[in-house]
PDB file of C-alpha atoms and ligand atoms in Angstrom:
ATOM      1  CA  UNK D   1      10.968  -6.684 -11.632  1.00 95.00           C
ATOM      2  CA  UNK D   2      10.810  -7.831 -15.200  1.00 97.00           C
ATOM      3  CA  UNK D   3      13.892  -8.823 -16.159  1.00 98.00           C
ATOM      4  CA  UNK D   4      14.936  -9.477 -19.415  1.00 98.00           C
ATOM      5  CA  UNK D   5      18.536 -11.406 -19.627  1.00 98.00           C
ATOM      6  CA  UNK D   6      21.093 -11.000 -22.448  1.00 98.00           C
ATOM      7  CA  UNK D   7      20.535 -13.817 -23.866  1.00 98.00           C
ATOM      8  CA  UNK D   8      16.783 -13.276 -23.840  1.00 98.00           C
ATOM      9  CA  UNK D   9      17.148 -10.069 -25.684  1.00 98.00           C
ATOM     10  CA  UNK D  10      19.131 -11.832 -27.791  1.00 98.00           C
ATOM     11  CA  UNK D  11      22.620  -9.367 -27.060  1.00 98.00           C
ATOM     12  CA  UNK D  12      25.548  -9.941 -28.944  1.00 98.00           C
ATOM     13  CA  UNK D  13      28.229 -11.377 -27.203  1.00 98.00           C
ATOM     14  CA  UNK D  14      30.884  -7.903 -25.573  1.00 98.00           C
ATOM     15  CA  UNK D  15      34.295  -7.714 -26.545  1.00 97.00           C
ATOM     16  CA  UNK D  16      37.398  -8.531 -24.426  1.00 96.00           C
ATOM     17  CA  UNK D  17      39.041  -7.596 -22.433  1.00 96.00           C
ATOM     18  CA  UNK D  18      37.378  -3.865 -21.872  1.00 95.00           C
ATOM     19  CA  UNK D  19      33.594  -5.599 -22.264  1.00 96.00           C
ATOM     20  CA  UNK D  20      34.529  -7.451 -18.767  1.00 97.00           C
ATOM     21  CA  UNK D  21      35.662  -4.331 -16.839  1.00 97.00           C
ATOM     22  CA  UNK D  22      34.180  -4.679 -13.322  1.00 97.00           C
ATOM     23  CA  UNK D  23      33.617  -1.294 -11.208  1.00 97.00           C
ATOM     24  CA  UNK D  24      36.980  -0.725  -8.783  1.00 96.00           C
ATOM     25  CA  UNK D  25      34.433   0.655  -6.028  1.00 95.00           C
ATOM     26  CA  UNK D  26      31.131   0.216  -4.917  1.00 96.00           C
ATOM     27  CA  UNK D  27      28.828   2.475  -7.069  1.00 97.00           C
ATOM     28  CA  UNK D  28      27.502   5.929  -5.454  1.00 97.00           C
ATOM     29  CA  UNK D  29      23.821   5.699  -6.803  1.00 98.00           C
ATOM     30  CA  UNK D  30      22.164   5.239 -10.356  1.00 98.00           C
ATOM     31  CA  UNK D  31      22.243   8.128 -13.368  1.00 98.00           C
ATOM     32  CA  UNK D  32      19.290   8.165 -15.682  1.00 98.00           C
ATOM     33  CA  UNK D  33      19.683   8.337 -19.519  1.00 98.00           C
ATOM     34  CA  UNK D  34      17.110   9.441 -22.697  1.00 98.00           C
ATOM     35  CA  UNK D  35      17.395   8.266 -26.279  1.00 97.00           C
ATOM     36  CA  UNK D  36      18.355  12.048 -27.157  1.00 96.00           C
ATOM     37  CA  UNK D  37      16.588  11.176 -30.426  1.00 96.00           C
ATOM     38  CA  UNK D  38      13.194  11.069 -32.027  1.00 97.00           C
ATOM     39  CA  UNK D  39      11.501   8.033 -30.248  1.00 97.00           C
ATOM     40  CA  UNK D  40       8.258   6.882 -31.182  1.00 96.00           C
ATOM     41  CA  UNK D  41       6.100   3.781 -28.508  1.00 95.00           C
ATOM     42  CA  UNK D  42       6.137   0.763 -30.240  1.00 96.00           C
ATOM     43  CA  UNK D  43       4.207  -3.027 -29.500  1.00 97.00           C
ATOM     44  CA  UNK D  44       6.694  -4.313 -27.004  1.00 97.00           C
ATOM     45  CA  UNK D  45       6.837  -7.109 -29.319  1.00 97.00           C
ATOM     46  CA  UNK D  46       9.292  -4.716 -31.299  1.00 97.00           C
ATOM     47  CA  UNK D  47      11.110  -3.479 -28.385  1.00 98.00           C
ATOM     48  CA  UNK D  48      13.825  -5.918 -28.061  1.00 97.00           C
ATOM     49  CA  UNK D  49      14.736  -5.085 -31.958  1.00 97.00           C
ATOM     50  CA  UNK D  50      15.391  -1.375 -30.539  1.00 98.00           C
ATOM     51  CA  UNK D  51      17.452  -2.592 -27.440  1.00 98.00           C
ATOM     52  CA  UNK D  52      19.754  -4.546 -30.209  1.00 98.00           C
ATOM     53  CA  UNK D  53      19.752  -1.754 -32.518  1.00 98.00           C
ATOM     54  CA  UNK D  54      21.151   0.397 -29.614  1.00 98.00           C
ATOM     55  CA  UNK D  55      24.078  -2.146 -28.668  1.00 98.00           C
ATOM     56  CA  UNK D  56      24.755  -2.419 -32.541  1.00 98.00           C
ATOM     57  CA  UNK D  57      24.991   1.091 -32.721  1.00 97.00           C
ATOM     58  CA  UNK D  58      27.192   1.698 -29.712  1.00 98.00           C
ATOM     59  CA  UNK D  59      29.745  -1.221 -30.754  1.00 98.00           C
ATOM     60  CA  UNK D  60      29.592  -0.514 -34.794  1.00 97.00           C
ATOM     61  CA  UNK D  61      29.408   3.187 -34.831  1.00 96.00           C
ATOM     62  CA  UNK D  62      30.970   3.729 -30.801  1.00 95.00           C
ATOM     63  CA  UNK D  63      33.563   1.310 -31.414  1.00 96.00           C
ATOM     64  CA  UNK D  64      32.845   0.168 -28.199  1.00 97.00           C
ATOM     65  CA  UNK D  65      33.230  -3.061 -26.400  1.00 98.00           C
ATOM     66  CA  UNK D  66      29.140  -3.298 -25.693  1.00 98.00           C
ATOM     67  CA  UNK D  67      25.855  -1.192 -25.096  1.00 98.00           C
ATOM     68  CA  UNK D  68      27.223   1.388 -22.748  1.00 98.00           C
ATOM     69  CA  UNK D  69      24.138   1.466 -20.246  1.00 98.00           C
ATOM     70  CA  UNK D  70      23.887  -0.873 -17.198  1.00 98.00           C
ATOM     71  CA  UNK D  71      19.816  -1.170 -18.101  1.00 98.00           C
ATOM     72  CA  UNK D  72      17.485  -0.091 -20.246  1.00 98.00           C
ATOM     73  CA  UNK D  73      13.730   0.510 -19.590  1.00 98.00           C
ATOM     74  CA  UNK D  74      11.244   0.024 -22.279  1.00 98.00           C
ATOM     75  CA  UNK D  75       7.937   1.900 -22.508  1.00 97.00           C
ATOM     76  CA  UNK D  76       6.194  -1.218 -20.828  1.00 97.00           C
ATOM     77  CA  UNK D  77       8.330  -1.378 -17.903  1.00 97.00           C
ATOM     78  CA  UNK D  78      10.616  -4.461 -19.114  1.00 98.00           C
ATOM     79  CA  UNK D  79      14.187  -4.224 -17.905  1.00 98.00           C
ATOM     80  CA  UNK D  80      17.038  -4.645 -20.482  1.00 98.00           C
ATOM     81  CA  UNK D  81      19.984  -6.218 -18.766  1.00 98.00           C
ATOM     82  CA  UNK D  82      23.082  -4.241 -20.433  1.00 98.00           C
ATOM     83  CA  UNK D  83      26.341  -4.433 -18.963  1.00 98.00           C
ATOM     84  CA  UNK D  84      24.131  -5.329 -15.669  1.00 98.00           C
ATOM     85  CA  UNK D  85      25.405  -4.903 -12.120  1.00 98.00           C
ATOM     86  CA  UNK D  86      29.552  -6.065 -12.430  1.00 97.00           C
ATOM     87  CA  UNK D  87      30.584  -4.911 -15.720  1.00 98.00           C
ATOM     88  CA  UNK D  88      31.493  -1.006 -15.663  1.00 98.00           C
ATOM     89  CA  UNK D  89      29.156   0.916 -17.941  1.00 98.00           C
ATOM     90  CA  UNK D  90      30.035   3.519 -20.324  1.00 97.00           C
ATOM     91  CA  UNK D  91      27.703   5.848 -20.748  1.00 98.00           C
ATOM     92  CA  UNK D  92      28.163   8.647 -18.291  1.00 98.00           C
ATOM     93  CA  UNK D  93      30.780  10.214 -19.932  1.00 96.00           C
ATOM     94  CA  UNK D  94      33.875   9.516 -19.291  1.00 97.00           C
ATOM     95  CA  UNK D  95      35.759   6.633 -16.844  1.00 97.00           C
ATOM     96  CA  UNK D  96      35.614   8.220 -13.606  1.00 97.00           C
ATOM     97  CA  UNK D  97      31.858   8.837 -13.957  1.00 97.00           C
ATOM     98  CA  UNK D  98      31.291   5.568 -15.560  1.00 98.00           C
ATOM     99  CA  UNK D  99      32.665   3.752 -12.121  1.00 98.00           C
ATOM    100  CA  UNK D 100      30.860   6.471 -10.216  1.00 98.00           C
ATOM    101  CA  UNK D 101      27.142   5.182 -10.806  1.00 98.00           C
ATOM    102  CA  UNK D 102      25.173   2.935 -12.763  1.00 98.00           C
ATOM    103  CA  UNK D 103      23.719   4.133 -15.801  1.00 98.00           C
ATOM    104  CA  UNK D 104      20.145   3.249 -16.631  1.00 98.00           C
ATOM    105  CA  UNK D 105      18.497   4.464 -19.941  1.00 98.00           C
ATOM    106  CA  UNK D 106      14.664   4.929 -20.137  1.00 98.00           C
ATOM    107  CA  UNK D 107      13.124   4.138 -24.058  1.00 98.00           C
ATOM    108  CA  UNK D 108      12.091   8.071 -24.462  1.00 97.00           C
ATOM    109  CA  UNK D 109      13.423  10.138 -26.794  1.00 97.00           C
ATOM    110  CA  UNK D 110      14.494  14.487 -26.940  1.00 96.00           C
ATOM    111  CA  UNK D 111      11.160  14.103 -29.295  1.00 96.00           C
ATOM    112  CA  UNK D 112       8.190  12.118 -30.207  1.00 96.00           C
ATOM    113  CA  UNK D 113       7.419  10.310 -26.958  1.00 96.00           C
ATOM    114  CA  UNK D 114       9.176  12.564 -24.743  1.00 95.00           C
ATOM    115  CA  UNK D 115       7.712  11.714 -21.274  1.00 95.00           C
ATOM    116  CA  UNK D 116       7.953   8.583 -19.539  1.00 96.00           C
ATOM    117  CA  UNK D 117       4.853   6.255 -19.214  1.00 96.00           C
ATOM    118  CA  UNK D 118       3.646   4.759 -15.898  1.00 95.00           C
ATOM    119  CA  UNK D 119       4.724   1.465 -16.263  1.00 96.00           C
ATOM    120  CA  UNK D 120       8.188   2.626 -17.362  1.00 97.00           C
ATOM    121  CA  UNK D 121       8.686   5.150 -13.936  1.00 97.00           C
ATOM    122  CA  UNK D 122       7.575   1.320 -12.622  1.00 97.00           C
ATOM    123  CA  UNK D 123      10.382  -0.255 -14.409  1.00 98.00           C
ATOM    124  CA  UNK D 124      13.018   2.111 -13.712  1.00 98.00           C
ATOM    125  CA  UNK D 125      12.207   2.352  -9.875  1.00 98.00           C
ATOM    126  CA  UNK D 126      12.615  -1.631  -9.608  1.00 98.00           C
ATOM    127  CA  UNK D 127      15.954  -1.145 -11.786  1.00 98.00           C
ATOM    128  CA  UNK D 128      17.166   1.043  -9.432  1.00 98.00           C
ATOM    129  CA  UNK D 129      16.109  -0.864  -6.141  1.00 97.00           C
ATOM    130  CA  UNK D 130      18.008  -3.793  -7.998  1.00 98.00           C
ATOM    131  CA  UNK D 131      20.828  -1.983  -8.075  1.00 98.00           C
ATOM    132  CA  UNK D 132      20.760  -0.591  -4.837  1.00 97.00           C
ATOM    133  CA  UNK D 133      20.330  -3.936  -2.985  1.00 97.00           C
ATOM    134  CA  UNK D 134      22.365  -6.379  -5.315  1.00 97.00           C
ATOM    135  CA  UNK D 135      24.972  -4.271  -7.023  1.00 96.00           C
ATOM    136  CA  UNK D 136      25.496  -2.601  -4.065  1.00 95.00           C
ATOM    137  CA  UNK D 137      24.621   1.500  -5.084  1.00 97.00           C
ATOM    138  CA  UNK D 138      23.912   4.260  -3.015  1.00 97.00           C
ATOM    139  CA  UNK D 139      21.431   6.215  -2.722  1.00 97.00           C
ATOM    140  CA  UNK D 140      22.577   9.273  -5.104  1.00 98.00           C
ATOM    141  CA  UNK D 141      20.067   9.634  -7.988  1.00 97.00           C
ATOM    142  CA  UNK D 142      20.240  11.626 -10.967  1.00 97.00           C
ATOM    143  CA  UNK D 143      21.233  12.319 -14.240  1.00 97.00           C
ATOM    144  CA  UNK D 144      23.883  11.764 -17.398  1.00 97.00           C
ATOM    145  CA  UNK D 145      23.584  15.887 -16.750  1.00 97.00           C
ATOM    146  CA  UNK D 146      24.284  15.756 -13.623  1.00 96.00           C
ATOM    147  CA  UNK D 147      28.741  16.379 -14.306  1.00 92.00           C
ATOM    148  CA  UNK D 148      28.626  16.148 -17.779  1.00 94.00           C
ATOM    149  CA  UNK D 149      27.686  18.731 -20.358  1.00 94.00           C
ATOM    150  CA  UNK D 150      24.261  17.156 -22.030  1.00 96.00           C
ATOM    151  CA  UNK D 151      20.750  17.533 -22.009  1.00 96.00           C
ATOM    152  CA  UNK D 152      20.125  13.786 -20.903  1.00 97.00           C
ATOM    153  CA  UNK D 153      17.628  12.664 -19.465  1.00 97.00           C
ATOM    154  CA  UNK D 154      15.562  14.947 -20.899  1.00 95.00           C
ATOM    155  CA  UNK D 155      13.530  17.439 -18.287  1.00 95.00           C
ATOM    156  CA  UNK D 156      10.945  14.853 -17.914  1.00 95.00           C
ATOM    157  CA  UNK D 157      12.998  11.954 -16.622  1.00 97.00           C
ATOM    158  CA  UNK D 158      15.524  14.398 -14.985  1.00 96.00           C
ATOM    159  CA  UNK D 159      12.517  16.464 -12.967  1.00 96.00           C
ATOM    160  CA  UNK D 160      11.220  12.567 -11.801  1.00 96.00           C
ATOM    161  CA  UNK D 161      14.647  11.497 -10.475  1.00 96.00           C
ATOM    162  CA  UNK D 162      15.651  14.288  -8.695  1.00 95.00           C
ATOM    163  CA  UNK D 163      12.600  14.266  -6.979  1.00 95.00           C
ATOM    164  CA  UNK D 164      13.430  10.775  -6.061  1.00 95.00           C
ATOM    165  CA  UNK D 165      12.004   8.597  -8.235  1.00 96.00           C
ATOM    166  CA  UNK D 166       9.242   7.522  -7.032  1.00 95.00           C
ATOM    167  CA  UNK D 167       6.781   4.944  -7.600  1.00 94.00           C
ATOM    168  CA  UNK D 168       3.986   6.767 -10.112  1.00 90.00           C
ATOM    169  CA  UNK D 169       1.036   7.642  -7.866  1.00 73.00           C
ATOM    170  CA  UNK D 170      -1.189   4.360  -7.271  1.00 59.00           C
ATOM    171  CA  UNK D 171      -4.427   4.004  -8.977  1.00 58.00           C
ATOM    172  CA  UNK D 172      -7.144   4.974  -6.248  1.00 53.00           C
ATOM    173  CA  UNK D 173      -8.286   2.687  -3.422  1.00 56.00           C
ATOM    174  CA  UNK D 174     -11.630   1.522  -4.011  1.00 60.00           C
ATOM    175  CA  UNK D 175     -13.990   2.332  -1.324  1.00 65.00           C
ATOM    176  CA  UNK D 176     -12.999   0.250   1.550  1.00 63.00           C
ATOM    177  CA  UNK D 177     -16.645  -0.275   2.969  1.00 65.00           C
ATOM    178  CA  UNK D 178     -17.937  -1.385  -0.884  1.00 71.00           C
ATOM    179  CA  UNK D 179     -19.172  -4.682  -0.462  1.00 71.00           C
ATOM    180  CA  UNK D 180     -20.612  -4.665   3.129  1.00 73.00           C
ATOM    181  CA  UNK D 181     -24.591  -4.720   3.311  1.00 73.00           C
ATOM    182  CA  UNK D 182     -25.822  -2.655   6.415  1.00 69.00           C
ATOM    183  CA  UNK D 183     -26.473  -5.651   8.070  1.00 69.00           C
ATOM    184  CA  UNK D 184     -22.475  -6.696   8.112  1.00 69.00           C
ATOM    185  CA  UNK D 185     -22.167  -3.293  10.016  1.00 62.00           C
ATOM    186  CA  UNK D 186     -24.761  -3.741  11.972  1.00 60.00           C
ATOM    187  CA  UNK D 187     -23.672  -6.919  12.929  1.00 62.00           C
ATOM    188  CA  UNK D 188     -19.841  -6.140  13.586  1.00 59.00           C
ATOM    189  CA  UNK D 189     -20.657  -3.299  15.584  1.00 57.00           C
ATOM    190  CA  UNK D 190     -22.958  -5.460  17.387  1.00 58.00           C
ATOM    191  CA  UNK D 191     -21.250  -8.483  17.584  1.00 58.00           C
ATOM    192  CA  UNK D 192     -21.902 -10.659  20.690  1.00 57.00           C
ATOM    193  CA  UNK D 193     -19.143 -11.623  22.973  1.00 59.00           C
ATOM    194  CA  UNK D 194     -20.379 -15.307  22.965  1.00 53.00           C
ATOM    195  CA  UNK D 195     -22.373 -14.749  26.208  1.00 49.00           C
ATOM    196  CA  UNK D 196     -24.796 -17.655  26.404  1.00 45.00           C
ATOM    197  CA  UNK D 197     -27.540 -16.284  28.890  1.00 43.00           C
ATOM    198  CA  UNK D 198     -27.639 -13.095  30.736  1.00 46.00           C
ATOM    199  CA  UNK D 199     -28.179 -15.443  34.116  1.00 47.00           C
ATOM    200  CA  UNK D 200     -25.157 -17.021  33.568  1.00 48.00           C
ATOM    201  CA  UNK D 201     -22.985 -13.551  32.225  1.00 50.00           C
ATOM    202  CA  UNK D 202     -20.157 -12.400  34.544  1.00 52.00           C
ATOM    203  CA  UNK D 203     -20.778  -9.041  36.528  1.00 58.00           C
ATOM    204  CA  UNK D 204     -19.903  -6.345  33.531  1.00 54.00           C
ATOM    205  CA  UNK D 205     -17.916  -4.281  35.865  1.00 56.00           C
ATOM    206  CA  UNK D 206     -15.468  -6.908  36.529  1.00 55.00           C
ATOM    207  CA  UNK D 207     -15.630  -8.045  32.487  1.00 59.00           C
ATOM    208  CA  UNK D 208     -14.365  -5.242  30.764  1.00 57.00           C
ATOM    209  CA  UNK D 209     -14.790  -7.560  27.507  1.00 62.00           C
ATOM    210  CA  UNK D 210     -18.418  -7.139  27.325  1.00 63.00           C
ATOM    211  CA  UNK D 211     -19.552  -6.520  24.250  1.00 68.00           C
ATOM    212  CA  UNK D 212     -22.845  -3.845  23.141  1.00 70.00           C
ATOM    213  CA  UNK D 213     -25.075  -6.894  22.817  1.00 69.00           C
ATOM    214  CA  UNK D 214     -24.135  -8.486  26.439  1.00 69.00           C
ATOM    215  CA  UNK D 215     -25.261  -5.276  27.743  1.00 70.00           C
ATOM    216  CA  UNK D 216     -28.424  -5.067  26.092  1.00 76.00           C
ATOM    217  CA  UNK D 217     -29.307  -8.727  27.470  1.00 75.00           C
ATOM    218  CA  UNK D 218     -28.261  -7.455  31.107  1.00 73.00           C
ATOM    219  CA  UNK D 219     -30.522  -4.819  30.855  1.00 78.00           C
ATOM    220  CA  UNK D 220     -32.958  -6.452  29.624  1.00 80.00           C
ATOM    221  CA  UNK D 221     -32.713  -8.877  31.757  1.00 77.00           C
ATOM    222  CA  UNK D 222     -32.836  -6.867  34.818  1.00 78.00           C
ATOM    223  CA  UNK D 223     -36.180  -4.637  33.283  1.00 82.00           C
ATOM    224  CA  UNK D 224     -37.920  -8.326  33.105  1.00 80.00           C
ATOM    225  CA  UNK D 225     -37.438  -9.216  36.496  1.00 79.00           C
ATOM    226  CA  UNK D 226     -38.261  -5.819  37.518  1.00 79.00           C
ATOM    227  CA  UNK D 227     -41.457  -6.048  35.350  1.00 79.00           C
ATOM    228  CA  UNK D 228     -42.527  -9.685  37.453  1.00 78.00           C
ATOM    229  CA  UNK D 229     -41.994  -8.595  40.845  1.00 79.00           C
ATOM    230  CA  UNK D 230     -43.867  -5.597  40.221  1.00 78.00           C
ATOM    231  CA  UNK D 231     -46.871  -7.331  39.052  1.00 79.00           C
ATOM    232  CA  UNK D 232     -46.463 -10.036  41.743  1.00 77.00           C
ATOM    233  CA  UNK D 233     -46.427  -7.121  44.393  1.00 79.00           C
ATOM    234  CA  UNK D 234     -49.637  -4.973  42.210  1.00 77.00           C
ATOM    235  CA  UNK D 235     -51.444  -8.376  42.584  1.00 77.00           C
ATOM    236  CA  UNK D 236     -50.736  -8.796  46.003  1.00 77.00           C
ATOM    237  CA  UNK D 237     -52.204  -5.472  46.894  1.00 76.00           C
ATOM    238  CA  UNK D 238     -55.111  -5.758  44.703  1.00 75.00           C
ATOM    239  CA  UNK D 239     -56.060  -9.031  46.611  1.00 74.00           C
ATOM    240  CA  UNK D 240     -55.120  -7.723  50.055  1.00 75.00           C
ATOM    241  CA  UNK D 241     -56.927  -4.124  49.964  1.00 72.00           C
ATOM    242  CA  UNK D 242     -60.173  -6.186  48.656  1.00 72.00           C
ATOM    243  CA  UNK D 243     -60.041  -8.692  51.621  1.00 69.00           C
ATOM    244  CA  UNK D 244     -59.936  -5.566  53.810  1.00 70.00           C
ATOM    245  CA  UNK D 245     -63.067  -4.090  52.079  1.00 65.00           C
ATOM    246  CA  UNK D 246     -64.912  -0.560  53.704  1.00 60.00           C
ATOM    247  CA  UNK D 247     -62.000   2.472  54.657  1.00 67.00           C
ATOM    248  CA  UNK D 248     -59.693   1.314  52.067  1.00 66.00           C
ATOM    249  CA  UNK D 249     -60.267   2.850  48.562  1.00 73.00           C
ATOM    250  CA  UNK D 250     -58.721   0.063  45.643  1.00 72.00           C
ATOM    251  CA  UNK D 251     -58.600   2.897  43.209  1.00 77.00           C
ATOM    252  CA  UNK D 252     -56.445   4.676  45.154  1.00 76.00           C
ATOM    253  CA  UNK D 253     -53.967   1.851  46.321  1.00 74.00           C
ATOM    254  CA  UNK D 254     -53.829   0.677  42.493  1.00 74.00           C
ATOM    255  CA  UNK D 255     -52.781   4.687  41.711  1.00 79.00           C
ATOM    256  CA  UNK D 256     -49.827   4.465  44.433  1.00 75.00           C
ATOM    257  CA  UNK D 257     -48.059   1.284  43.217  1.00 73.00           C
ATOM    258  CA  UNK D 258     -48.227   2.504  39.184  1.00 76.00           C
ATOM    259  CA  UNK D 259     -46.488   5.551  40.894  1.00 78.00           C
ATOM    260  CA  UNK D 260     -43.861   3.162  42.743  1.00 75.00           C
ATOM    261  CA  UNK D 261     -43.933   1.593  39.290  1.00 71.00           C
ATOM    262  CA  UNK D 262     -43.049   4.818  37.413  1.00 73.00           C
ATOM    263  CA  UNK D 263     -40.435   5.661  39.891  1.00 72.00           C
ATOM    264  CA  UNK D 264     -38.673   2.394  39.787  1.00 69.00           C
ATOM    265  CA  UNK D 265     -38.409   2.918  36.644  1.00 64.00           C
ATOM    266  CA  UNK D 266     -36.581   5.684  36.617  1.00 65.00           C
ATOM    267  CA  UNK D 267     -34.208   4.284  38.799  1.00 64.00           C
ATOM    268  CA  UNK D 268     -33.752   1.862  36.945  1.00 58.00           C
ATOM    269  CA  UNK D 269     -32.687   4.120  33.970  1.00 61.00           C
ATOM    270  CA  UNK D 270     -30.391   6.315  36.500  1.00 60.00           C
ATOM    271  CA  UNK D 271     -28.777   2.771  37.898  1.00 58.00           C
ATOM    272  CA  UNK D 272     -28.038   1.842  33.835  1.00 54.00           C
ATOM    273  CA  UNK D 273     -26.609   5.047  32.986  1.00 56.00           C
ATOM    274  CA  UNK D 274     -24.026   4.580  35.908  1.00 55.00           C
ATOM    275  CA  UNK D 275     -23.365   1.357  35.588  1.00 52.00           C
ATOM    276  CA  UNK D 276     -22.497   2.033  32.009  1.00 51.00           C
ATOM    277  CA  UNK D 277     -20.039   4.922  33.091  1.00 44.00           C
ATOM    278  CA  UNK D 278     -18.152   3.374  35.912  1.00 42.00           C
TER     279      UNK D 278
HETATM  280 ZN1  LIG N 301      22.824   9.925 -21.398  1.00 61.97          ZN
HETATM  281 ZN1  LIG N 302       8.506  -2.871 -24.190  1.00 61.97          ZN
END
């Protein structure tokens, strides 16, 4: 929350004794106040002047013992500490609704700069989590026209309050994924599980940690040794059904073990595809 103290705002000192009032009871929530005048955005630079212009008005031309509101919100989301989170405010109307709930004024006026900005819904959500936690408050929200006849806060600020005053909608998420190449996809989809060789890999039904890439070295693995003792066996036969010679055609014997080839294949694929489901 930004804060701004009395003394950084530069607030006149509050008259005694009523000035140092403190609230008989813990306060039921937070009421919401407008300007209920013309109000036009200013540099923030200029917005303290306006937060002493308000106090000078309430204790010259209010007789009253300080600035009645508890805080005060400027445009820019700054929070004015008025009478702050001990003193009893006096802006909600009379005594019993002034010790009922803290009164918080948002910089917006019944004209001009009517609605609330962003950073000031900001502001005045953080002033009223402040006074929730530290005061303490409850959690009743609303208005100065919420028991009292008056048309503050203004629709605007009323409508956001009663609705619970939340936070202004975020600005959109960028796109979570911006910033990773294929390859960073690739490779966290396909990360390895720190296998060193397939030889050496633990049996993958009794590793349920296995990762895509362990199982692409186990079956690769198993195709290569398939592959060797195949051709170990092809040459085998090749040598054996030429020692035999006449009644034995080579042709023929080579055809059956590309066949047994094919077909262990295939088993091998059928052996995979269980594996991988069990
Ligand atoms: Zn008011
Ligand atoms: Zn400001």
């Amino acid at each position: 929350m930004k804060l701004v103290s009395r003394s950084q705002w530069g607030a006149r000192d509050y008259r005694l004794p009523n000035g140092a009032t403190p609230y008989s009871r813990p306060r039921r929530g937070v009421k919401l106040h407008y300007l209920g005048t013309a109000y036009t955005d200013r540099a923030h630079d200029r917005c303290d002047d306006y937060v002493r212009q308000i106090q000078a008005q309430h204790m010259d031309g209010n007789g009253w013992s300080d600035i009645g509101y508890s805080f005060v919100v400027c445009t820019h989301g700054y929070v004015y500490e008025g009478r702050g989170l001990k003193r009893r405010n006096s802006a909600n109307g009379n005594t019993t609704l002034n010790d009922q709930d803290y009164a918080v004024l948002l910089m917006v006026g019944s004209s001009g700069l009517t609605k609330p900005t962003t950073a000031q819904l900001d502001g005045a959500r953080d002033a009223i989590e402040y006074c929730r936690k530290s005061g303490p408050a409850g959690t009743w929200l609303g208005g100065h026209r919420d028991g009292y006849a008056t048309s503050c806060p203004g629709d605007a600020v009323y409508a956001w309050v009663k609705a619970g005053a939340l936070r202004p909608t975020a600005p959109q998420e960028e796109d979570p994924m911006a910033g990773f190449t294929k390859q960073d996809i690739y490779d966290a989809v396909w990360k390895t599980d720190q296998v060193a060789a397939p030889d050496t890999a633990p049996d993958r039904k009794t590793n349920t940690n296995w990762q895509p890439q362990s199982y692409l070295k186990d079956i690769g693995n198993r195709v290569r040794s398939l592959t060797v003792t195949v051709a170990a066996q092809s040459a085998a036969i090749h040598a054996l059904a030429e020692k035999v010679g006449s009644g034995v055609d080579t042709d023929t014997v080579v055809a059956a073990v590309e066949k047994a080839i094919a077909d262990a294949v295939v088993k091998v694929d059928i052996d995979v595809t269980q594996n991988q489901e069990s």
